[in-house]
Coordinates of C-alpha atoms and ligand atoms in Angstrom, one line a residue:
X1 CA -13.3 -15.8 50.0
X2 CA -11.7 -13.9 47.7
X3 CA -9.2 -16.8 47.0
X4 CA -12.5 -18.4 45.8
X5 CA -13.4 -15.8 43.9
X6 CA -10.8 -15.5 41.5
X7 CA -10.7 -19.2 41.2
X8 CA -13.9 -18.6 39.9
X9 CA -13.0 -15.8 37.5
X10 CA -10.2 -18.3 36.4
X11 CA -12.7 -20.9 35.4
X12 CA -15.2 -18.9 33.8
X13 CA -12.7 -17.0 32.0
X14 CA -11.1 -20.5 30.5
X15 CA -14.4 -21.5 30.3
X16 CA -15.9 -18.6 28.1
X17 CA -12.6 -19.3 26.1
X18 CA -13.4 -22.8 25.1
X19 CA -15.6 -21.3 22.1
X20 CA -12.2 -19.5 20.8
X21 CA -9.5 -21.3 21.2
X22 CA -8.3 -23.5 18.3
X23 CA -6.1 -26.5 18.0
X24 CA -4.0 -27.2 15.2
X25 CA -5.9 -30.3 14.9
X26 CA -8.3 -28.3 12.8
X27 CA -6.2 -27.4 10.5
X28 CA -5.3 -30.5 7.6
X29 CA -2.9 -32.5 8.7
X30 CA -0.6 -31.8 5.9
X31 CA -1.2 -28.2 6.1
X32 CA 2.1 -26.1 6.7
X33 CA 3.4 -24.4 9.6
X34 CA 6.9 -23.2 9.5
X35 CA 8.9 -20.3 10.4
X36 CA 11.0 -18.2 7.7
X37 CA 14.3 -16.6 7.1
X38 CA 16.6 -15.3 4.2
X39 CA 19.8 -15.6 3.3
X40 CA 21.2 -12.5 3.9
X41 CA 19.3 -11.8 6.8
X42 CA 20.7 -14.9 8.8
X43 CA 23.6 -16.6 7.4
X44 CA 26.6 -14.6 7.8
X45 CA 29.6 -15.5 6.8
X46 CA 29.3 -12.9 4.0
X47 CA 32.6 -13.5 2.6
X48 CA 33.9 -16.9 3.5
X49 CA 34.2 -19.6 1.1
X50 CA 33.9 -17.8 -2.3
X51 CA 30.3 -15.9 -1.7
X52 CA 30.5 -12.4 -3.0
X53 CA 28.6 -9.4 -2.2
X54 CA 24.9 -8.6 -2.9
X55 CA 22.9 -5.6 -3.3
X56 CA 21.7 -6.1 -0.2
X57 CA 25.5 -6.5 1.1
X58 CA 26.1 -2.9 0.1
X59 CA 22.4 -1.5 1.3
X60 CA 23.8 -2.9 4.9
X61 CA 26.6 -0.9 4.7
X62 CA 25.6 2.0 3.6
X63 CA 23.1 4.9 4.9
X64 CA 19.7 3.7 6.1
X65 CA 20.9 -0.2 6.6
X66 CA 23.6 1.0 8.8
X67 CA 20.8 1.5 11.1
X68 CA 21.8 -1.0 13.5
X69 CA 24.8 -2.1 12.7
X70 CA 26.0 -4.4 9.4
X71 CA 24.8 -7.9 9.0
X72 CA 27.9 -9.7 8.1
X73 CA 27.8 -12.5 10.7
X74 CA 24.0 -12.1 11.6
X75 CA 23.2 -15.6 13.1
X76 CA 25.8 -17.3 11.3
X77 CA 23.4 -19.9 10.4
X78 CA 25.6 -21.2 8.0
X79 CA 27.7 -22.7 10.7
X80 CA 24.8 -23.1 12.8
X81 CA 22.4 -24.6 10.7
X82 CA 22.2 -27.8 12.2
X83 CA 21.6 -26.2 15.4
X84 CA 18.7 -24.3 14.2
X85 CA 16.7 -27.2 12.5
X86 CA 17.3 -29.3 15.4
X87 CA 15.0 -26.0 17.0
X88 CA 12.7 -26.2 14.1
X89 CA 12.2 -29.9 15.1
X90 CA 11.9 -29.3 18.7
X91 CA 9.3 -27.0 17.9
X92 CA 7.3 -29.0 15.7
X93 CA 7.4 -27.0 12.2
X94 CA 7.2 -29.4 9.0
X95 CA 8.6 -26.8 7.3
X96 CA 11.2 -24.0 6.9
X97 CA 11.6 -21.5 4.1
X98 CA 14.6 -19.8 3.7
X99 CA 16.3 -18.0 0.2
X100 CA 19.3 -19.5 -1.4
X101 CA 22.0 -16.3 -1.7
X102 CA 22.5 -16.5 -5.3
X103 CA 26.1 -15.2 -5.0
X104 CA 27.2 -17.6 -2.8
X105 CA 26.1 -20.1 -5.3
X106 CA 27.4 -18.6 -8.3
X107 CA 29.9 -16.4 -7.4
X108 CA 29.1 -13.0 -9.4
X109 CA 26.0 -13.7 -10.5
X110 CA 27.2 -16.1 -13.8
X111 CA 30.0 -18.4 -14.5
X112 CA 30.8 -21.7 -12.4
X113 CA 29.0 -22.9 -9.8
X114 CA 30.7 -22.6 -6.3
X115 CA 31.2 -25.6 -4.9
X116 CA 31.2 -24.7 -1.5
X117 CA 28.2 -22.9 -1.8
X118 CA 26.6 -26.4 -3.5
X119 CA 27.8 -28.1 -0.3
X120 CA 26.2 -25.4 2.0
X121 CA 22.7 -25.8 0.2
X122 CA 23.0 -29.6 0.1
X123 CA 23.6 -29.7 3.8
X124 CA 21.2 -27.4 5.1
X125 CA 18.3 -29.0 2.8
X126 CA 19.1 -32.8 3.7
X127 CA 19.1 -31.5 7.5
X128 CA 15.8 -30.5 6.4
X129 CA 14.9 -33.5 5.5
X130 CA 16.2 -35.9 7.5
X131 CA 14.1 -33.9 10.6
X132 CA 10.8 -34.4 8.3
X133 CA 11.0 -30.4 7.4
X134 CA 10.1 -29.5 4.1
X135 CA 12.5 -26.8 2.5
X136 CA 10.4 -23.9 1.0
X137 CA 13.0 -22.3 -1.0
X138 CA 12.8 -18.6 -2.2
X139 CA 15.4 -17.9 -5.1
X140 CA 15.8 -13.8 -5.2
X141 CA 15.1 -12.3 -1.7
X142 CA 16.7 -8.6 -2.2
X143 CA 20.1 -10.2 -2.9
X144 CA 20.9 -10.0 -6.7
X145 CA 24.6 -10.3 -7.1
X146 CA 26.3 -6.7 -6.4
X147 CA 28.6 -7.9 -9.8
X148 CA 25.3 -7.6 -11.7
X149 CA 24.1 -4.6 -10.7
X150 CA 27.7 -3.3 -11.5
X151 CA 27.9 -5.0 -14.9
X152 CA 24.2 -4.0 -16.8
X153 CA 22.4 -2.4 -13.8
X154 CA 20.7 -5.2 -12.2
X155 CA 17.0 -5.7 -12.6
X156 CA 17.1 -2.5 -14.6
X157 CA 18.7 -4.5 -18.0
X158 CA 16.8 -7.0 -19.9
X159 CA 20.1 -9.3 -19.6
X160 CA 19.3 -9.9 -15.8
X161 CA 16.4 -12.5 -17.4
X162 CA 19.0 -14.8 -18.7
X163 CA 21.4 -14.8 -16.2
X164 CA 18.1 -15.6 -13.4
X165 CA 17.4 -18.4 -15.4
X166 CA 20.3 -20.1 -15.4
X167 CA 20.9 -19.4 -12.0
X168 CA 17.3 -20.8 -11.5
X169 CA 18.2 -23.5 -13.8
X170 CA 21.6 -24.8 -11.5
X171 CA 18.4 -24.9 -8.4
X172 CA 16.0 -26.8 -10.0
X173 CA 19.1 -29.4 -11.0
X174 CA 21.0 -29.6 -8.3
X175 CA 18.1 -29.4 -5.0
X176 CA 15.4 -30.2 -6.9
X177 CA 15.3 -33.8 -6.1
X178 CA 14.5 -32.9 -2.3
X179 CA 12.9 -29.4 -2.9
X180 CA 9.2 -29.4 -3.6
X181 CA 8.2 -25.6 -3.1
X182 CA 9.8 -23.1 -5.4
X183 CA 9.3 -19.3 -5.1
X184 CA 11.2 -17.3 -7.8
X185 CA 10.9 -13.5 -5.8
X186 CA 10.2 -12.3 -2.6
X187 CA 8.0 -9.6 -2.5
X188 CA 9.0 -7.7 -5.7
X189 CA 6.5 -4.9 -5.0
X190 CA 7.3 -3.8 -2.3
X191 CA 11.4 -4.4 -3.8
X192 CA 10.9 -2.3 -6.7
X193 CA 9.0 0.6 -4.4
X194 CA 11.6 0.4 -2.2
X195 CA 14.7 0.2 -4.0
X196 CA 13.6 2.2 -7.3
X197 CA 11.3 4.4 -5.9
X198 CA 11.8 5.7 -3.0
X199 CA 15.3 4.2 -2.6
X200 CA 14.8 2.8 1.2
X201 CA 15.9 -0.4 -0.1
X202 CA 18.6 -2.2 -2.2
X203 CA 19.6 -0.6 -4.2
X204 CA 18.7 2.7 -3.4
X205 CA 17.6 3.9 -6.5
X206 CA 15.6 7.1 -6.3
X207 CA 15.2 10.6 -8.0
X208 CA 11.6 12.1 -6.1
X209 CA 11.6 10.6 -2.3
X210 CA 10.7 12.2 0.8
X211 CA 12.7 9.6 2.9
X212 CA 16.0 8.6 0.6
X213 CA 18.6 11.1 -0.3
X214 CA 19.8 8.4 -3.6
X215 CA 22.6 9.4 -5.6
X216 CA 21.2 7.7 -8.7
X217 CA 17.8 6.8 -10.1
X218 CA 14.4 8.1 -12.0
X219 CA 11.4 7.6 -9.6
X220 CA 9.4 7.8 -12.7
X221 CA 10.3 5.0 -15.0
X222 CA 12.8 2.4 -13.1
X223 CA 10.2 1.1 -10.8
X224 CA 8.3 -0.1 -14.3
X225 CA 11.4 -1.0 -15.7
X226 CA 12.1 -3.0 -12.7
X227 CA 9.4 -4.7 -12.1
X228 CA 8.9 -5.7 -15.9
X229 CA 12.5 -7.6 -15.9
X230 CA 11.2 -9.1 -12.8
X231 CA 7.9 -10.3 -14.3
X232 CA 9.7 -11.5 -17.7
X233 CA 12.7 -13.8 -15.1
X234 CA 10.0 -15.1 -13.1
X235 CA 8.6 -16.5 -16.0
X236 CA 11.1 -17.8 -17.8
X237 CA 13.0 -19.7 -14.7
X238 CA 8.9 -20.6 -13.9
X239 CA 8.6 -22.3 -17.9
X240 CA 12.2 -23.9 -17.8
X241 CA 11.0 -25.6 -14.2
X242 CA 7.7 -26.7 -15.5
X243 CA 9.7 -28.1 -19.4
X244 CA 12.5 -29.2 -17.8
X245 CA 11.9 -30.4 -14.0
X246 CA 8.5 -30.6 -13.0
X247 CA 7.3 -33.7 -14.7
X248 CA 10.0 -35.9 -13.0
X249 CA 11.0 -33.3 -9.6
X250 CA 6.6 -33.4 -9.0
X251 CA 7.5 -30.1 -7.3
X252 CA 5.7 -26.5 -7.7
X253 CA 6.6 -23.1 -8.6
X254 CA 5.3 -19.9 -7.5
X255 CA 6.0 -16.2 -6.7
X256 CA 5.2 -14.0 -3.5
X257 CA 4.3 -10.8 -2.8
X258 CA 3.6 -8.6 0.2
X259 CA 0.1 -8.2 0.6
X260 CA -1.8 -5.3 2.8
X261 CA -5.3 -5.2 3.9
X262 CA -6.2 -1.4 2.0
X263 CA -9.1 0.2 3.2
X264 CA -10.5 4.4 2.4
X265 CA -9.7 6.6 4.9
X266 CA -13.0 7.8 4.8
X267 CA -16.1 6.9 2.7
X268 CA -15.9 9.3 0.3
X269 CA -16.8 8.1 -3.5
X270 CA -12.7 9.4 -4.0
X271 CA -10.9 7.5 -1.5
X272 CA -13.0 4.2 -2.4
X273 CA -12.1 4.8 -5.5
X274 CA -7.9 5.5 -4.7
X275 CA -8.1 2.6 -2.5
X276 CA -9.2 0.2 -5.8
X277 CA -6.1 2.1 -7.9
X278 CA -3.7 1.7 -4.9
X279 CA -5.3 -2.2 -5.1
X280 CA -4.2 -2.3 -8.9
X281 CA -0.6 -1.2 -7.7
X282 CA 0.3 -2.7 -5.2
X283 CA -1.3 -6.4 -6.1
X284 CA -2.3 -6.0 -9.4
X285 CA 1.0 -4.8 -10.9
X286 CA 2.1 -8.6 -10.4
X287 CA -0.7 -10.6 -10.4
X288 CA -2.7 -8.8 -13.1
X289 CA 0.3 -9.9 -15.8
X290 CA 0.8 -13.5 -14.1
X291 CA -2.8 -13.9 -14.0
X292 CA -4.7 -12.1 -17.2
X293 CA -1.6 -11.8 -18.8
X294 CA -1.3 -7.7 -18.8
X295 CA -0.8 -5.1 -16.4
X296 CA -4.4 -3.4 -15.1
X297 CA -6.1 -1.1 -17.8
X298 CA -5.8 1.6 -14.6
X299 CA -1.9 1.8 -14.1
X300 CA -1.5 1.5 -18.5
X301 CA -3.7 4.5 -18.6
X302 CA -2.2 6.7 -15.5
X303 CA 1.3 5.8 -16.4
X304 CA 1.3 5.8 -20.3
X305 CA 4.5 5.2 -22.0
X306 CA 6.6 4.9 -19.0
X307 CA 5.3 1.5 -18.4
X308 CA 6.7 -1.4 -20.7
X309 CA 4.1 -3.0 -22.7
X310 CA 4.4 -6.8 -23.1
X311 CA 4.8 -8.7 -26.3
X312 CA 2.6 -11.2 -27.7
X313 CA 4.8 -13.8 -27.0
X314 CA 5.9 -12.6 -23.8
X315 CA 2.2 -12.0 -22.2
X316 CA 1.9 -15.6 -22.6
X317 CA 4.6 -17.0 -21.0
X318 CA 3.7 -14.5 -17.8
X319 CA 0.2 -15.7 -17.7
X320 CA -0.3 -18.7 -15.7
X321 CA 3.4 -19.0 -14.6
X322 CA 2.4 -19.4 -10.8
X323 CA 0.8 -23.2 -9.2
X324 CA 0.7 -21.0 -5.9
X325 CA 1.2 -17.6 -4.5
X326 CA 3.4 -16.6 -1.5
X327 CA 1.9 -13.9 0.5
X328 CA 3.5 -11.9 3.4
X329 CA 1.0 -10.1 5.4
X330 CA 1.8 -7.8 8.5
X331 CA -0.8 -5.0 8.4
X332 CA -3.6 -2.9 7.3
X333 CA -3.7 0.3 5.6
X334 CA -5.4 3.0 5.3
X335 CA -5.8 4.9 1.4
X336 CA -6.3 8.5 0.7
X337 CA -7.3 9.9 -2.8
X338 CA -4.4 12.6 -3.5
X339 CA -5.1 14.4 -6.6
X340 CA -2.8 17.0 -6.1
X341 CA -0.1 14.3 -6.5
X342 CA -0.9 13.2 -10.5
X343 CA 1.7 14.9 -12.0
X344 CA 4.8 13.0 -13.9
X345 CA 7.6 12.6 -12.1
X346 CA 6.3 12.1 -8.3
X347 CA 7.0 8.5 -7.8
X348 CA 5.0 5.7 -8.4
X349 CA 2.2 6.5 -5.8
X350 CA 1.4 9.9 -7.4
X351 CA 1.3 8.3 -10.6
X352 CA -2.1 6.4 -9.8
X353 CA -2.9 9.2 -7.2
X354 CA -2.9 7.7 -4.0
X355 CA -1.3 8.5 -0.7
X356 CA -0.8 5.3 1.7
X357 CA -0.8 6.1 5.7
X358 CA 1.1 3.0 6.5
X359 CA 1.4 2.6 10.1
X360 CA 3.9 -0.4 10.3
X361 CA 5.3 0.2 13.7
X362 CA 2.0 0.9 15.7
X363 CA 0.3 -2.1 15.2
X364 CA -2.1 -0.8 18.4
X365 CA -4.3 1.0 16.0
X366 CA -4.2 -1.6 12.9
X367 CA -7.0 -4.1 13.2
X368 CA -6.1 -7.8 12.4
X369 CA -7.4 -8.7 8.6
X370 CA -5.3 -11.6 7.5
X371 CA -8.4 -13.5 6.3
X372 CA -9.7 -9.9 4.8
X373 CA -6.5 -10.4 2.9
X374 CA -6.5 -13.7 2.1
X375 CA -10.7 -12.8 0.9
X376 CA -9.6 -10.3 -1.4
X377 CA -6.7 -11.7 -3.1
X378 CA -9.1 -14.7 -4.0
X379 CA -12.0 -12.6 -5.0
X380 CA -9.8 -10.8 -7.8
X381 CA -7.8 -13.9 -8.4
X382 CA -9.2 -17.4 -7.8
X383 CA -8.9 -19.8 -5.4
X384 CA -5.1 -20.3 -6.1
X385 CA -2.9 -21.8 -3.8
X386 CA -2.1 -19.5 -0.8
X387 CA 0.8 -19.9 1.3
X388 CA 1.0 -17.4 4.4
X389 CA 5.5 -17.1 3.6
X390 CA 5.8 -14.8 6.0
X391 CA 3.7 -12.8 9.2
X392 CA 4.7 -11.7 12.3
X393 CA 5.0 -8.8 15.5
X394 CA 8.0 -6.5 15.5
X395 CA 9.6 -5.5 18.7
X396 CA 12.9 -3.8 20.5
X397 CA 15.6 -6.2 19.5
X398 CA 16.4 -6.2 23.0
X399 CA 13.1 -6.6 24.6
X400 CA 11.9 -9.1 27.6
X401 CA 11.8 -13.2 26.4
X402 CA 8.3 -12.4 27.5
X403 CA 7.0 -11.2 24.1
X404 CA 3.4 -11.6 25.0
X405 CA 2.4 -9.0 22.1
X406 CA 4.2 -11.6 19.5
X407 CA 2.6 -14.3 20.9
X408 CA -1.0 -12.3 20.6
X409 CA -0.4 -11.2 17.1
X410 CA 0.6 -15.2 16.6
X411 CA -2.2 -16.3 17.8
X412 CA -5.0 -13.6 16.6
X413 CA -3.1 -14.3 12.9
X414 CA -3.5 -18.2 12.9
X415 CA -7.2 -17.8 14.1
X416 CA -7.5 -16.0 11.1
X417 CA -6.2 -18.4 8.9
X418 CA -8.3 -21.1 10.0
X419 CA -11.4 -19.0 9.7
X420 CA -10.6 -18.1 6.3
X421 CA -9.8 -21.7 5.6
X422 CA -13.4 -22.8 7.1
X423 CA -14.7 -19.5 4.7
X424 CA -13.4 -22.1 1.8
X425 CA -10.2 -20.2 1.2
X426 CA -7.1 -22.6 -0.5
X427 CA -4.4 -21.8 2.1
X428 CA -2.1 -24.5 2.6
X429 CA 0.9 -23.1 4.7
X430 CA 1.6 -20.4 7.4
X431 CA 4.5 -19.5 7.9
X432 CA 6.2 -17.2 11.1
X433 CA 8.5 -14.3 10.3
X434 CA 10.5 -15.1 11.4
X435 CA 12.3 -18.3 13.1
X436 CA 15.7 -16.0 15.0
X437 CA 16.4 -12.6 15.8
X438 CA 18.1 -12.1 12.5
X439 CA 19.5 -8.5 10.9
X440 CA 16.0 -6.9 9.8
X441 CA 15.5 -5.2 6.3
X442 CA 13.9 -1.7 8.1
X443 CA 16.3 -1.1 11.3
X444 CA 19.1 -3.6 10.8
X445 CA 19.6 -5.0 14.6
X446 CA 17.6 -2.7 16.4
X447 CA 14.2 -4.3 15.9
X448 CA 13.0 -8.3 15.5
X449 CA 10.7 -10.1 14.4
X450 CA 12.3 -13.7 16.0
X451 CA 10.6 -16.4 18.0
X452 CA 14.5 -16.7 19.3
X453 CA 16.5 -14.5 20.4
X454 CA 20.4 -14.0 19.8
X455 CA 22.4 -12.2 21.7
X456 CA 25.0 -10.4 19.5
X457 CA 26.8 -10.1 22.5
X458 CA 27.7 -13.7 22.8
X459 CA 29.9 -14.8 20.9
X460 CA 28.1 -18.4 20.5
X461 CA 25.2 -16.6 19.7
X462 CA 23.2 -18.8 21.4
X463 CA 19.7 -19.2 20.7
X464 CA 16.8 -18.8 23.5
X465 CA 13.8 -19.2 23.1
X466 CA 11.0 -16.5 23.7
X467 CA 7.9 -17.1 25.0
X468 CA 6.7 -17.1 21.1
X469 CA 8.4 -20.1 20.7
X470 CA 7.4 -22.2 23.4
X471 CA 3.7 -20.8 22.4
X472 CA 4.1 -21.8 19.2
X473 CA 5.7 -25.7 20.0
X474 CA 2.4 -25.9 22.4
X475 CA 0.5 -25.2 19.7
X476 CA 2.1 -27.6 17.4
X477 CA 2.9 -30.2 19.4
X478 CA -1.0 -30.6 20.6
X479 CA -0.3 -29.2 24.2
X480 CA -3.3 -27.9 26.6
X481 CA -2.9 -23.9 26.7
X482 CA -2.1 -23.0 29.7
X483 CA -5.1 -21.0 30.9
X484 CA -3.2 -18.2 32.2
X485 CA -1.9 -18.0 28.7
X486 CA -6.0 -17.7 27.8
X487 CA -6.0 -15.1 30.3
X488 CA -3.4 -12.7 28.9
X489 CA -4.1 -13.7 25.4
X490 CA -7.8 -11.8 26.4
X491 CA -6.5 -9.0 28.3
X492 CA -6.2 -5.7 26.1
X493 CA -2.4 -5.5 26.1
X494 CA -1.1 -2.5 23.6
X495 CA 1.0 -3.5 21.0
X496 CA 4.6 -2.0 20.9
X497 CA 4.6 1.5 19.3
X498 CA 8.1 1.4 17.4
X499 CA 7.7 4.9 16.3
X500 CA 11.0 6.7 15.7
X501 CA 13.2 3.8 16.5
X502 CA 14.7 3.6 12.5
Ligands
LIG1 O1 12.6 -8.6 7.1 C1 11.7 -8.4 6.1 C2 11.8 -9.5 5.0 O2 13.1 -9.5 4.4 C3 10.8 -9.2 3.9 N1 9.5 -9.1 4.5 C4 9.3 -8.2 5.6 C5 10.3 -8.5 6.7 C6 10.0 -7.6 7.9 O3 10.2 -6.3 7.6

C-alpha cells in the first residue's frame, strides 16, 4: 500500500515536472555550452619551459592567496590538457574558454616570443579543434607579467597599452586562424576593485581597506587610473584585430565583466537611488566608455579630477570596440545609500556613496536572477551579444562527488538563460565555472567551483567526475533526467553557507 503510494508520489511529482524541465534542444543548436578555466588557475607548471611569473604568481604567494596553499602545479593542465578535452568531449561542450598566460608566451611581458609557450597554445587549441570544441580565448585574466608591474607599475603606466597590444597582436597572428572568440579582459571591475582598491587581489594595491593590510597604493585615484589603461589596451588590441585580422581571421572581439544582479536594501527614494550610482560603477565604469564613449555623467561628477578624462581621439577608439560582451554572473546584491561615506579618500565605493552587502558565500539567501541580469545589461545597453563566460556554485574543496547544490544552481541558472533567451535576449553561449577543481582566486584550494574534482593528494591528479558533470553530459548529450534527479532538484536543499572559510 504504501509502496503504491509513493510510486504515485513519484509519478505525479515527474509528472508536475514535465512543465519545467527543459532540454537543450530548446536552446539553438549552435548556441554555446562550455565550461571555463584560466591559466593561472589550472595550468601549473609555473616555471617550466621559459614562463615567468605573474602578478597573480606573487598574489599566490603572498598573504590572502596563501589561503590554501600556492598554485604552482594546480591541475597541471599543461601536461594534461589532452586529458581534459578528451572530458570536455565526453561531456558534450562545443566549447572551452580558457586565458592564454601572457608570460608564458612572452617571457616578461615584451621581447621574443617563447617558443615553447607557442607550442603549448598551438597544442591545446588544435586539441580543441580536432574534438569540435571551439576555443574561447581570454587574453589578460589577472596575470599581467610580474616584469611589468616591476618595470612601469603595471596597469598603472600608460606604457602597459603598447606592450598589450603587441602582446595581443602575436594572438591574433599566431591562433587566430583557429580562434574565433576573442576577449581582451576578464572582469576588469571587479580586478581594479580588487587589486587597487581594496587590495584583495593582484596586486594588492591599497591605501583605505577594511580587509587588506597593502604596503603600497592610493585607494583614491589608482583604481581610475587602472581601469583607464585598461579601457585605452582593450581598445587598441580591439582596433588592430578588427584593421589587421578580422576581415580574413572572420573572428570577433569582445571584453567581459563581472556582472551582479543590484537591488535597494529597502525602498527608500535613497537606496533606489545608490543602487542606480552603484549600477554606474560597477557596469557603467566599462561599458558606459565602450558603449557612449565616456564614463557616466554620475561617477565624472562624484569623483572629479581623480578620474582620467578621455581624449577626443581616444573616446573614439573606446566606443564601439566590443562585437560581444562576456559576462560572469554568480549572485545578487543588495545596495545601501551611505552618505556618511562621501568623503575623498575612502575607496571607490564611498566615492559614489554606496555600501554593497555582498553575500558571496551564502547563496541560501541570494535569489537566482541571471536573466534579471542578462534584462538589465540589455536595457542600458542594447541587444549586444551576450555570452554567459563564467557561472557557477562554490563549495568545500573537499566535499562529497555528490554536489547536488552545484547541480541545482546549474540547473536553476540554465533555466534562466533560456527564459531570458525566449524574453528576446541575444545570449549565445553559457558557459560553467568552472570545468576542474582548479586553485580559486578567493581561498586558493580550500574552496571550488569544479564539475571535477582533483585530488591534490594524488599525484596523477586524476580527474573524477562529480555528479555536476554527469548532470551536465545528460543534459547535453539529450539524455532523459533521471526522475529522482527531478525529485531532488524540487526539494528545498540549502545551499552551502561558506562563511568564514577564507
Ligand atoms: O575564480 C574566479 C575567476 O578567476 C574570476 N571569476 C570569479 C571566479 C570565482 O571566484
Amino acid at each position: 500500500m504504501l509502496g503504491k503510494a509513493l510510486l504515485a508520489a513519484l509519478i505525479s511529482l515527474v509528472a508536475a515536472s514535465a512543465t519545467d524541465p527543459y532540454s537543450r534542444d530548446d536552446f539553438p543548436p549552435d548556441f554555446f555550452f562550455g565550461a571555463a578555466t584560466s591559466a593561472f588557475q589550472v595550468e601549473g607548471a609555473d616555471d617550466e619551459d621559459g614562463r615567468t611569473p605573474s602578478i597573480f604568481d606573487t598574489y599566490a604567494r603572498t598573504a590572502y592567496g596563501m589561503s590554501g596553499g600556492y598554485g604552482h602545479k594546480s591541475c597541471d593542465q599543461y601536461h594534461k590538457y589532452k586529458e581534459d578535452v578528451a572530458l570536455m568531449a565526453k561531456m558534450g561542450l562545443n566549447a572551452y574558454r580558457f586565458s592564454i598566460s601572457w608570460s608564458r608566451l612572452i617571457p616578461n611581458g615584451k621581447g621574443p616570443v617563447n617558443p615553447k609557450g607557442l607550442e603549448y597554445y598551438n597544442n591545446l587549441i588544435d586539441e580543441l579543434i580536432s574534438h569540435d570544441i571551439q576555443p574561447h580565448v581570454t587574453l589578460h585574466h589577472s596575470d599581467l607579467p610580474q616584469a611589468l608591474e616591476d618595470e612601469y607599475g603595471g596597469w598603472l603606466s600608460r606604457r602597459v597599452v603598447r606592450d598589450f597590444k603587441t602582446y595581443a597582436d602575436v594572438c591574433f597572428r599566431e591562433f587566430g586562424d583557429r580562434v574565433k572568440y576573442w576577449t581582451t579582459m576578464n572582469e576588469p571591475n571587479i580586478f581594479v576593485i580588487g587589486g587597487y582598491d581594496s587590495g584583495f587581489l593582484p596586486p594588492q594595491r591599497c591605501s583605505t581597506s577594511s580587509i587588506s593590510n597593502c604596503s603600497k597604493g592610493n585607494s583614491s585615484t589608482e583604481p581610475y587610473i587602472a581601469a583607464h589603461n585598461i579601457l585605452l589596451s582593450h581598445a587598441a588590441a580591439a582596433s588592430l584585430y578588427r584593421k589587421k585580422y578580422q576581415g580574413k581571421q572572420h573572428g570577433f572581439i569582445g571584453i567581459n565583466i563581472l556582472t551582479f544582479v543590484l537591488l535597494p536594501l529597502t525602498n527608500s527614494t535613497e537606496d533606489l537611488g545608490a543602487t542606480e550610482r552603484a549600477k554606474d560603477l560597477l557596469s557603467g565604469w566599462f561599458l558606459n566608455p565602450i558603449m557612449f564613449g565616456d564614463y557616466p555623467d554620475m561617477m565624472k561628477k562624484n569623483i572629479g579630477s581623480r578620474l582620467p578624462s578621455f581624449t577626443k581621439t581616444e573616446s573614439n577608439i573606446v566606443k564601439g570596440s566590443i562585437d560581444f560582451l562576456g559576462i560572469n554572473y554568480y549572485y545578487t546584491s543588495y545596495i545601501k545609500n551611505s552618505p556618511q561615506s562621501q568623503a575623498e579618500g575612502g575607496g571607490i565605493f564611498a566615492d559614489v556613496a554606496v555600501e554593497m552587502i555582498e553575500n558571496i558565500f551564502n547563496a541560501t539567501a541570494m535569489p537566482r536572477d541571471l536573466q534579471k541580469a542578462v534584462d538589465s545589461l540589455e536595457q542600458s545597453y542594447g541587444n549586444i551579444p551576450l555570452y554567459i563566460h563564467e557561472n557557477g556554485q562554490v563549495t568545500l574543496r573537499n566535499s562529497s562527488l555528490d554536489d547536488w547544490p552545484r547541480v541545482k544552481y546549474l540547473h536553476g541558472h540554465i533555466k534562466d538563460v533560456l527564459d531570458a533567451l525566449r524574453n528576446g535576449s541575444n545570449v549565445k553561449g553559457y558557459f560553467v565555472w568552472s570545468l576542474l577543481d582548479l586553485y580559486e582566486l578567493l581561498g586558493g584550494y580550500k574552496i571550488s567551483y569544479g564539475l571535477y574534482y582533483v585530488d591534490l593528494n594524488d599525484r596523477e591528479l586524476r580527474r573524477q567526475p562529480k555528479l555536476s558533470a554527469k548532470w551536465y553530459a545528460n543534459f547535453l548529450h539529450r539524455r532523459t533526467i533521471d526522475p529522482k534527479v527531478i525529485i531532488e532538484l524540487k526539494k528545498n536543499a540549502p545551499m552551502p553557507s561558506l562563511h568564514n572559510v577564507i
